[in-house]
Amino acid sequence: MLPDPSAARRRVPCVGAVVHDDDGRLLVVLRGTQPGRGRWSVPGGRVEAGESDGTAVMREVLEETGLHVAVGVRVGTVARGGVGGVLYDIRDYACAVTGPTSPVAGDDADDVRWVSRAELGQLDLVDDLWDTLARWGMLPH
């Protein structure tokens, strides 16, 4: 049986940035738009047409936090369902900040901050973020 061609149209390629500072803290943003509005996540978003994952990661981090990053290895992939049968295919990459490390919320982020493991545990996170980061060995210190 051939795959349903409409299923491919509902898949939205996305990226996420798992950024730690020199103290082992994780960079998180308070989502200002759906999916996940009002909840904390790692910076990221949709890959634009013709854009590579690496370019999308750098753009999204800059837009949401004002920080420049170098994109490293892909640490994992998750799929998140959305409204209307959309499936967000999110590829997450380890990143390192390449300049000043004081983030400023922008674009679709309502807030941004560096957090320790204890601080991350106190935030209202998007579904499965804690468990996913733990499985990948990417929780903050």
CSV table of C-alpha atoms in Angstrom, one decimal:
chain,number,residue,atom,x,y,z
A,1,MET,CA,0.0,0.0,0.0
A,2,LEU,CA,1.3,3.4,-0.9
A,3,PRO,CA,1.7,6.1,1.8
A,4,ASP,CA,-1.1,8.7,2.1
A,5,PRO,CA,0.3,11.8,0.2
A,6,SER,CA,-1.8,14.1,2.4
A,7,ALA,CA,0.2,12.8,5.5
A,8,ALA,CA,3.4,14.3,4.1
A,9,ARG,CA,1.7,17.7,3.6
A,10,ARG,CA,0.7,17.8,7.3
A,11,ARG,CA,4.3,17.3,8.5
A,12,VAL,CA,6.0,20.6,9.4
A,13,PRO,CA,9.8,20.5,9.6
A,14,CYS,CA,11.1,22.3,12.8
A,15,VAL,CA,14.3,22.7,14.8
A,16,GLY,CA,15.2,23.3,18.4
A,17,ALA,CA,18.3,24.6,20.1
A,18,VAL,CA,19.6,22.9,23.2
A,19,VAL,CA,22.0,25.6,24.5
A,20,HIS,CA,24.0,25.4,27.7
A,21,ASP,CA,26.2,28.1,29.1
A,22,ASP,CA,29.6,27.7,30.8
A,23,ASP,CA,27.9,27.1,34.1
A,24,GLY,CA,25.8,24.2,32.7
A,25,ARG,CA,22.5,26.2,32.7
A,26,LEU,CA,20.0,25.7,29.9
A,27,LEU,CA,18.6,28.5,27.7
A,28,VAL,CA,14.8,28.4,27.7
A,29,VAL,CA,12.1,30.7,26.3
A,30,LEU,CA,8.5,31.3,27.3
A,31,ARG,CA,6.5,30.6,24.2
A,32,GLY,CA,4.4,33.5,23.0
A,33,THR,CA,2.6,31.6,20.3
A,34,GLN,CA,1.1,28.1,19.7
A,35,PRO,CA,2.0,25.4,20.0
A,36,GLY,CA,2.9,25.7,23.7
A,37,ARG,CA,1.9,29.3,24.3
A,38,GLY,CA,2.6,30.3,27.9
A,39,ARG,CA,4.9,27.4,28.6
A,40,TRP,CA,8.6,27.1,28.7
A,41,SER,CA,10.7,25.3,26.0
A,42,VAL,CA,14.0,25.5,24.2
A,43,PRO,CA,14.3,28.1,21.4
A,44,GLY,CA,13.2,26.9,18.0
A,45,GLY,CA,10.6,26.9,15.3
A,46,ARG,CA,9.8,26.1,11.7
A,47,VAL,CA,12.4,25.5,9.0
A,48,GLU,CA,11.7,28.0,6.2
A,49,ALA,CA,11.6,26.9,2.5
A,50,GLY,CA,15.2,26.3,1.2
A,51,GLU,CA,16.7,26.7,4.7
A,52,SER,CA,19.0,24.1,6.2
A,53,ASP,CA,18.5,22.9,9.8
A,54,GLY,CA,21.6,24.7,10.9
A,55,THR,CA,20.6,28.0,9.4
A,56,ALA,CA,17.1,27.6,10.9
A,57,VAL,CA,18.5,26.9,14.3
A,58,MET,CA,20.8,30.0,14.2
A,59,ARG,CA,17.9,32.2,12.9
A,60,GLU,CA,15.4,31.0,15.5
A,61,VAL,CA,17.8,31.4,18.4
A,62,LEU,CA,18.7,34.9,17.2
A,63,GLU,CA,15.1,35.9,16.7
A,64,GLU,CA,13.9,34.5,20.1
A,65,THR,CA,16.8,35.4,22.3
A,66,GLY,CA,19.1,37.8,20.5
A,67,LEU,CA,22.0,35.4,20.9
A,68,HIS,CA,24.3,34.0,18.2
A,69,VAL,CA,25.1,30.3,18.3
A,70,ALA,CA,27.3,27.7,16.6
A,71,VAL,CA,25.2,24.6,15.8
A,72,GLY,CA,26.6,21.3,16.8
A,73,VAL,CA,25.3,17.7,16.6
A,74,ARG,CA,21.7,16.7,16.4
A,75,VAL,CA,20.8,15.4,19.9
A,76,GLY,CA,17.4,14.0,19.0
A,77,THR,CA,14.1,14.3,17.3
A,78,VAL,CA,10.6,14.5,18.6
A,79,ALA,CA,7.2,14.7,16.9
A,80,ARG,CA,4.4,16.9,18.3
A,81,GLY,CA,0.8,17.0,17.1
A,82,GLY,CA,-0.8,20.2,16.3
A,83,VAL,CA,-4.2,21.6,15.4
A,84,GLY,CA,-5.8,20.3,12.2
A,85,GLY,CA,-3.7,17.1,12.0
A,86,VAL,CA,-0.4,18.9,11.7
A,87,LEU,CA,2.7,17.0,12.9
A,88,TYR,CA,5.6,19.1,14.0
A,89,ASP,CA,8.8,17.1,13.2
A,90,ILE,CA,11.3,18.8,15.5
A,91,ARG,CA,15.0,18.1,15.2
A,92,ASP,CA,17.0,19.3,18.2
A,93,TYR,CA,20.7,20.4,18.0
A,94,ALA,CA,23.3,21.1,20.7
A,95,CYS,CA,24.5,24.7,20.4
A,96,ALA,CA,27.1,26.9,21.9
A,97,VAL,CA,26.8,30.7,22.3
A,98,THR,CA,29.4,32.5,20.2
A,99,GLY,CA,29.1,36.0,21.6
A,100,PRO,CA,27.6,37.9,24.5
A,101,THR,CA,25.5,35.6,26.7
A,102,SER,CA,22.8,38.0,28.0
A,103,PRO,CA,19.5,37.0,26.2
A,104,VAL,CA,16.7,39.3,25.3
A,105,ALA,CA,13.2,38.0,24.5
A,106,GLY,CA,12.1,38.7,20.9
A,107,ASP,CA,9.9,37.4,18.1
A,108,ASP,CA,7.5,34.9,19.5
A,109,ALA,CA,9.2,34.5,22.9
A,110,ASP,CA,7.6,36.4,25.8
A,111,ASP,CA,10.6,35.8,28.1
A,112,VAL,CA,14.0,34.1,28.0
A,113,ARG,CA,16.4,33.0,30.7
A,114,TRP,CA,19.2,30.7,31.6
A,115,VAL,CA,18.1,28.0,34.2
A,116,SER,CA,19.6,25.4,36.4
A,117,ARG,CA,18.1,22.0,36.8
A,118,ALA,CA,16.3,23.0,39.9
A,119,GLU,CA,14.9,26.2,38.2
A,120,LEU,CA,13.8,24.2,35.2
A,121,GLY,CA,11.9,21.9,37.5
A,122,GLN,CA,9.9,24.8,38.8
A,123,LEU,CA,8.7,26.0,35.3
A,124,ASP,CA,5.6,25.1,33.4
A,125,LEU,CA,7.3,23.2,30.6
A,126,VAL,CA,5.9,22.1,27.2
A,127,ASP,CA,4.8,18.5,27.2
A,128,ASP,CA,7.6,15.9,27.7
A,129,LEU,CA,10.5,18.5,27.6
A,130,TRP,CA,12.0,17.3,30.9
A,131,ASP,CA,11.9,13.6,30.1
A,132,THR,CA,13.2,14.2,26.6
A,133,LEU,CA,16.2,16.3,27.8
A,134,ALA,CA,16.9,13.7,30.5
A,135,ARG,CA,16.8,10.8,27.9
A,136,TRP,CA,19.2,12.7,25.7
A,137,GLY,CA,21.5,13.6,28.7
A,138,MET,CA,20.9,17.3,28.1
A,139,LEU,CA,19.3,18.5,31.4
A,140,PRO,CA,21.1,21.5,32.9
A,141,HIS,CA,23.3,21.1,35.9
